[in-house]
Amino acid sequence: MDAFQVNCWSEHEELKVVMLCAPSIVDVIDSKIAEQVGWSEPVNHHKAMENFLALKTTLENAGVRVIDYAEELSNDQQLLSEQLINRYFVRDLACVVGQQLLPGNAGSSLRRPEYPHAHAILAKWFPKQFMRTAQPSQSLECGDVMLLNKDAVLMNLGMRTSIEAVECLKERFFQQGFSEIAVIDLPKGNDTLHLDMNCNVVHHNLMIAKSFVRYFPVQVFTPQGNYYDMPEPFLKRHDFDVYWLETYKTIPDINLINLDPETLVISKQASKQQLLKHPLLHKKKVLEVDVTELEKGGGGIRCMTLPLVRK
């Protein structure tokens, strides 16, 4: 792989390099099995692969370099990896924080085998930027980490991320120049699994969020100490307005990505008209991708993409 340095300071700047992973070769054959593995519906892996290729092609056609980490696995690792049904949700495995690569730690035994596979490859690719000593002893899934801008980070203590992980890693964020880390503790359920299933950045100064999020306080950590606030004033202090959604389809409406400051990549199932009616969004370009089969696994486009470089 051609050498480059990871670099990411927000959720909205131009996406240059992203890591994906193709779905497994396994069919989830009936509703009972789907429920037992935390999925909403049975999934056909051929349809899932068609969805994946559509997402990959959309990103590549927009000029984004796409890397599938599974292609770098050894034969023995690949034999296991291709059986892991959640492996295409790469967002949880790691995140780029400024100019360092933070490895996550699985909060679910179903996900655990993917993490050492991906981390070994990322450490090989980015030996000087990979946080080798920062792996938390407690769970941290990076769908619970959101970079608002160069000053502020929002994190969630959901089903898969612990306060111990935040405490362990906060100094790393401050070393990168972030001044505040706001930590929210949202309800724990499949519909609220990670932070990016409850809110998301959709513009350089706008977030979308489920309306109930406004009622949950945030604990804000700074290099000097910590204090409590509510989400809206915290976000406003960092120049973000909030588009509160009263009605929504959790995965397609919330779980999307910014391709660049003017373009969103959204699910074909998203409520596009509701999204674009906001005055800051009505001129946005949207690229719609059919990821319906992949979404049955319980995550959306943001869950499936790990930005490595944003310009």
Coordinates of C-alpha atoms in Angstrom, one line a residue:
M1 CA 0.0 0.0 0.0
D2 CA 1.3 3.5 -0.9
A3 CA 2.4 5.3 2.2
F4 CA 0.2 8.2 3.7
Q5 CA -0.5 9.6 7.1
V6 CA -3.8 9.4 8.8
N7 CA -5.4 12.8 9.4
C8 CA -8.9 13.6 10.6
W9 CA -10.2 16.5 12.7
S10 CA -13.9 16.5 12.0
E11 CA -16.8 14.6 10.5
H12 CA -17.5 17.0 7.6
E13 CA -14.2 17.9 5.8
E14 CA -13.4 16.3 2.4
L15 CA -13.0 12.6 2.6
K16 CA -9.8 11.4 0.9
V17 CA -9.2 7.9 2.2
V18 CA -11.6 5.5 3.9
M19 CA -11.4 1.9 5.1
L20 CA -14.2 -0.6 4.4
C21 CA -14.6 -4.3 4.7
A22 CA -16.7 -6.6 2.5
P23 CA -19.5 -8.5 4.2
S24 CA -19.0 -12.1 5.2
I25 CA -20.0 -15.0 3.0
V26 CA -22.6 -16.2 5.6
D27 CA -26.3 -16.0 5.1
V28 CA -28.5 -15.1 8.2
I29 CA -31.2 -17.4 7.1
D30 CA -34.3 -16.7 9.2
S31 CA -35.8 -14.2 11.6
K32 CA -35.1 -16.2 14.7
I33 CA -31.4 -16.3 14.0
A34 CA -31.4 -12.6 13.0
E35 CA -32.9 -11.7 16.4
Q36 CA -30.4 -13.9 18.2
V37 CA -27.4 -12.2 16.6
G38 CA -28.9 -8.7 17.1
W39 CA -30.0 -8.2 13.4
S40 CA -33.4 -6.9 12.4
E41 CA -34.0 -9.3 9.5
P42 CA -32.5 -12.2 7.6
V43 CA -29.7 -11.2 5.2
N44 CA -28.6 -12.8 1.9
H45 CA -24.8 -12.4 1.5
H46 CA -25.1 -12.0 -2.3
K47 CA -27.4 -9.1 -1.9
A48 CA -25.2 -7.7 0.9
M49 CA -22.2 -7.9 -1.5
E50 CA -24.1 -6.0 -4.1
N51 CA -24.9 -3.3 -1.6
F52 CA -21.2 -3.1 -0.5
L53 CA -20.0 -2.8 -4.1
A54 CA -22.5 0.0 -4.7
L55 CA -21.2 1.9 -1.7
K56 CA -17.6 1.3 -2.6
T57 CA -18.2 2.4 -6.2
T58 CA -20.0 5.5 -5.1
L59 CA -17.1 6.6 -2.9
E60 CA -14.5 5.7 -5.6
N61 CA -16.4 7.6 -8.3
A62 CA -16.3 10.6 -6.0
G63 CA -12.5 10.4 -5.9
V64 CA -12.2 8.7 -2.5
R65 CA -9.5 6.1 -2.1
V66 CA -11.1 2.9 -0.6
I67 CA -9.2 0.3 1.2
D68 CA -10.7 -3.1 2.2
Y69 CA -8.6 -4.3 5.1
A70 CA -9.8 -7.9 4.7
E71 CA -7.8 -8.2 1.5
E72 CA -4.7 -7.8 3.6
L73 CA -5.5 -10.8 5.9
S74 CA -3.5 -14.0 5.8
N75 CA -5.2 -17.1 4.5
D76 CA -5.8 -18.5 8.0
Q77 CA -7.2 -15.1 9.2
Q78 CA -9.4 -14.9 6.1
L79 CA -11.0 -18.2 6.8
L80 CA -12.2 -16.9 10.1
S81 CA -12.9 -13.3 9.0
E82 CA -15.2 -14.3 6.2
Q83 CA -17.5 -16.1 8.8
L84 CA -17.8 -13.0 11.0
I85 CA -21.2 -11.5 10.1
N86 CA -20.6 -8.0 11.5
R87 CA -17.1 -7.4 10.0
Y88 CA -18.3 -4.8 7.6
F89 CA -19.1 -2.4 10.5
V90 CA -15.6 -1.1 10.5
R91 CA -16.3 2.2 12.2
D92 CA -16.3 0.5 15.6
L93 CA -12.8 -0.9 15.2
A94 CA -10.8 2.3 15.4
C95 CA -10.9 6.0 14.7
V96 CA -8.5 8.7 13.6
V97 CA -8.2 11.4 16.2
G98 CA -6.3 14.3 14.7
Q99 CA -3.0 12.6 13.6
Q100 CA -3.2 9.5 15.7
L101 CA -5.1 6.2 15.2
L102 CA -7.0 5.1 18.2
P103 CA -7.8 1.4 18.4
G104 CA -11.1 0.4 19.8
N105 CA -11.9 -2.5 22.1
A106 CA -14.9 -4.7 21.5
G107 CA -17.9 -4.5 23.8
S108 CA -19.4 -7.7 22.4
S109 CA -18.0 -11.2 22.1
L110 CA -19.6 -11.5 18.7
R111 CA -17.3 -8.6 17.5
R112 CA -14.2 -9.5 19.4
P113 CA -12.2 -11.5 16.7
E114 CA -12.3 -8.6 14.2
Y115 CA -10.4 -6.2 16.4
P116 CA -7.0 -7.9 16.5
H117 CA -7.2 -8.6 12.7
A118 CA -7.8 -5.0 11.9
H119 CA -5.5 -3.5 14.5
A120 CA -2.5 -5.6 13.3
I121 CA -3.0 -4.3 9.8
L122 CA -3.5 -0.7 10.9
A123 CA -0.4 -0.9 13.1
K124 CA 1.6 -2.2 10.2
W125 CA 0.3 0.6 7.9
F126 CA 0.7 3.4 10.4
P127 CA 3.4 2.4 12.9
K128 CA 4.2 5.9 14.0
Q129 CA 0.5 7.0 14.4
F130 CA -1.1 3.9 15.9
M131 CA -1.6 4.3 19.6
R132 CA 0.0 1.0 20.8
T133 CA -0.2 1.8 24.5
A134 CA -3.7 3.4 24.4
Q135 CA -5.8 0.3 24.1
P136 CA -8.3 0.6 27.0
S137 CA -8.8 -2.3 29.3
Q138 CA -12.6 -1.5 29.1
S139 CA -14.7 -1.5 26.0
L140 CA -14.6 1.3 23.5
E141 CA -16.4 1.0 20.2
C142 CA -15.7 4.0 17.9
G143 CA -19.2 4.4 16.7
D144 CA -19.5 6.2 20.1
V145 CA -16.8 8.7 19.1
M146 CA -17.7 11.9 17.1
L147 CA -15.2 14.6 16.2
L148 CA -17.1 17.9 16.1
N149 CA -14.2 20.1 15.1
K150 CA -10.6 20.7 16.2
D151 CA -11.7 21.8 19.7
A152 CA -14.5 19.4 20.7
V153 CA -15.3 15.6 20.8
L154 CA -18.6 14.0 21.7
M155 CA -18.7 10.5 23.1
N156 CA -21.4 8.1 24.3
L157 CA -21.4 5.6 27.1
G158 CA -23.7 3.2 25.4
M159 CA -23.9 -0.5 25.4
R160 CA -20.4 -0.9 24.1
T161 CA -18.3 2.0 25.5
S162 CA -17.3 2.5 29.2
I163 CA -16.4 5.6 31.3
E164 CA -13.1 3.7 32.2
A165 CA -12.2 3.8 28.5
V166 CA -12.9 7.5 28.3
E167 CA -10.8 8.2 31.4
C168 CA -8.0 6.1 30.0
L169 CA -7.9 7.9 26.7
K170 CA -8.9 11.5 27.3
E171 CA -5.3 12.7 27.7
R172 CA -4.6 11.5 24.1
F173 CA -7.3 13.7 22.8
F174 CA -6.0 16.7 24.7
Q175 CA -2.5 16.0 23.4
Q176 CA -3.9 16.3 19.9
G177 CA -5.2 19.7 20.7
F178 CA -8.9 19.0 21.5
S179 CA -10.0 21.2 24.4
E180 CA -13.3 19.5 25.4
I181 CA -14.6 16.0 25.5
A182 CA -18.4 15.8 26.2
V183 CA -19.6 12.4 27.4
I184 CA -23.3 11.5 27.2
D185 CA -24.9 8.4 28.5
L186 CA -27.8 7.5 26.2
P187 CA -30.4 4.7 26.6
K188 CA -29.0 1.2 26.0
G189 CA -30.9 -0.7 23.3
N190 CA -30.5 -1.9 19.7
D191 CA -32.1 1.3 18.4
T192 CA -29.6 3.5 20.4
L193 CA -26.6 1.2 20.2
H194 CA -23.9 3.8 19.4
L195 CA -23.8 7.6 19.4
D196 CA -24.1 7.6 15.6
M197 CA -27.5 6.0 15.8
N198 CA -28.7 9.0 17.8
C199 CA -27.0 12.0 16.3
N200 CA -24.7 13.0 13.5
V201 CA -22.8 15.9 12.0
V202 CA -24.4 17.0 8.6
H203 CA -22.8 20.4 8.1
H204 CA -19.8 22.3 9.5
N205 CA -22.2 23.9 12.0
L206 CA -25.2 21.6 12.2
M207 CA -26.0 18.3 13.8
I208 CA -29.1 16.2 13.4
A209 CA -30.3 14.4 16.6
K210 CA -33.2 12.4 17.9
S211 CA -35.3 14.8 19.9
F212 CA -34.9 12.9 23.2
V213 CA -31.1 13.5 23.2
R214 CA -31.7 17.1 24.4
Y215 CA -32.8 15.8 27.8
F216 CA -29.6 13.9 28.6
P217 CA -26.8 15.9 30.4
V218 CA -23.2 15.7 29.2
Q219 CA -20.1 15.6 31.4
V220 CA -17.5 17.8 29.8
F221 CA -13.8 16.9 30.4
T222 CA -11.2 19.6 29.9
P223 CA -7.4 19.6 30.6
Q224 CA -8.3 21.5 33.8
G225 CA -11.1 19.4 35.1
N226 CA -14.7 18.6 34.3
Y227 CA -18.2 20.0 34.6
Y228 CA -21.8 19.2 33.5
D229 CA -23.9 20.8 30.8
M230 CA -26.8 20.0 28.5
P231 CA -26.2 19.0 24.9
E232 CA -27.6 22.0 23.1
P233 CA -25.6 24.7 25.0
F234 CA -22.5 22.6 24.7
L235 CA -22.9 22.3 21.0
K236 CA -23.8 26.0 20.6
R237 CA -20.6 26.9 22.4
H238 CA -18.8 25.0 19.7
D239 CA -20.8 26.7 16.9
F240 CA -23.2 23.9 16.2
D241 CA -27.0 24.3 15.9
V242 CA -29.1 21.2 16.3
Y243 CA -31.8 19.9 13.9
W244 CA -34.0 18.0 16.3
L245 CA -35.9 15.1 14.7
E246 CA -39.2 14.1 16.1
T247 CA -39.8 11.3 13.6
Y248 CA -37.0 9.2 12.1
K249 CA -35.9 5.9 10.8
T250 CA -32.9 5.3 13.0
I251 CA -30.4 3.8 10.7
P252 CA -31.0 5.4 7.3
D253 CA -32.0 8.9 8.7
I254 CA -29.2 9.3 11.2
N255 CA -26.4 7.0 10.1
L256 CA -24.8 8.8 7.1
I257 CA -21.5 10.4 6.2
N258 CA -20.2 13.7 4.8
L259 CA -18.3 13.2 1.6
D260 CA -17.2 16.8 1.7
P261 CA -18.7 20.1 3.1
E262 CA -21.2 20.2 0.3
T263 CA -22.1 16.5 -0.1
L264 CA -23.7 13.8 1.9
V265 CA -23.8 10.1 1.3
I266 CA -27.1 8.7 2.4
S267 CA -29.1 5.5 2.3
K268 CA -31.7 5.0 -0.4
Q269 CA -34.1 4.4 2.5
A270 CA -33.4 7.8 4.1
S271 CA -36.1 10.4 4.5
K272 CA -34.4 12.8 2.1
Q273 CA -37.1 15.4 2.0
Q274 CA -37.1 15.8 5.7
L275 CA -33.3 16.1 5.8
L276 CA -33.1 18.7 3.0
K277 CA -35.9 20.9 4.3
H278 CA -33.5 22.4 6.9
P279 CA -32.3 25.8 5.5
L280 CA -28.6 24.8 6.0
L281 CA -29.1 21.6 4.1
H282 CA -31.6 22.3 1.3
K283 CA -28.8 23.0 -1.2
K284 CA -26.7 20.0 -0.2
K285 CA -25.8 17.5 -2.8
V286 CA -26.8 14.0 -1.8
L287 CA -25.5 10.7 -3.1
E288 CA -28.1 7.9 -2.4
V289 CA -26.8 4.4 -2.1
D290 CA -28.9 1.2 -1.8
V291 CA -27.5 -0.4 1.4
T292 CA -30.9 -2.0 2.4
E293 CA -29.5 -5.5 2.9
L294 CA -26.5 -4.3 4.9
E295 CA -28.7 -2.1 7.1
K296 CA -30.5 -5.2 8.3
G297 CA -27.4 -6.0 10.3
G298 CA -28.2 -3.1 12.6
G299 CA -26.0 -0.3 11.2
G300 CA -25.8 2.2 8.4
I301 CA -23.3 4.0 6.1
R302 CA -21.4 5.7 8.9
C303 CA -21.0 2.3 10.7
M304 CA -19.6 0.8 7.4
T305 CA -17.0 3.5 6.8
L306 CA -13.8 4.3 8.7
P307 CA -12.3 7.7 7.5
L308 CA -8.5 7.6 7.5
V309 CA -7.9 11.0 5.8
R310 CA -10.1 14.0 5.7
K311 CA -8.5 17.0 3.9

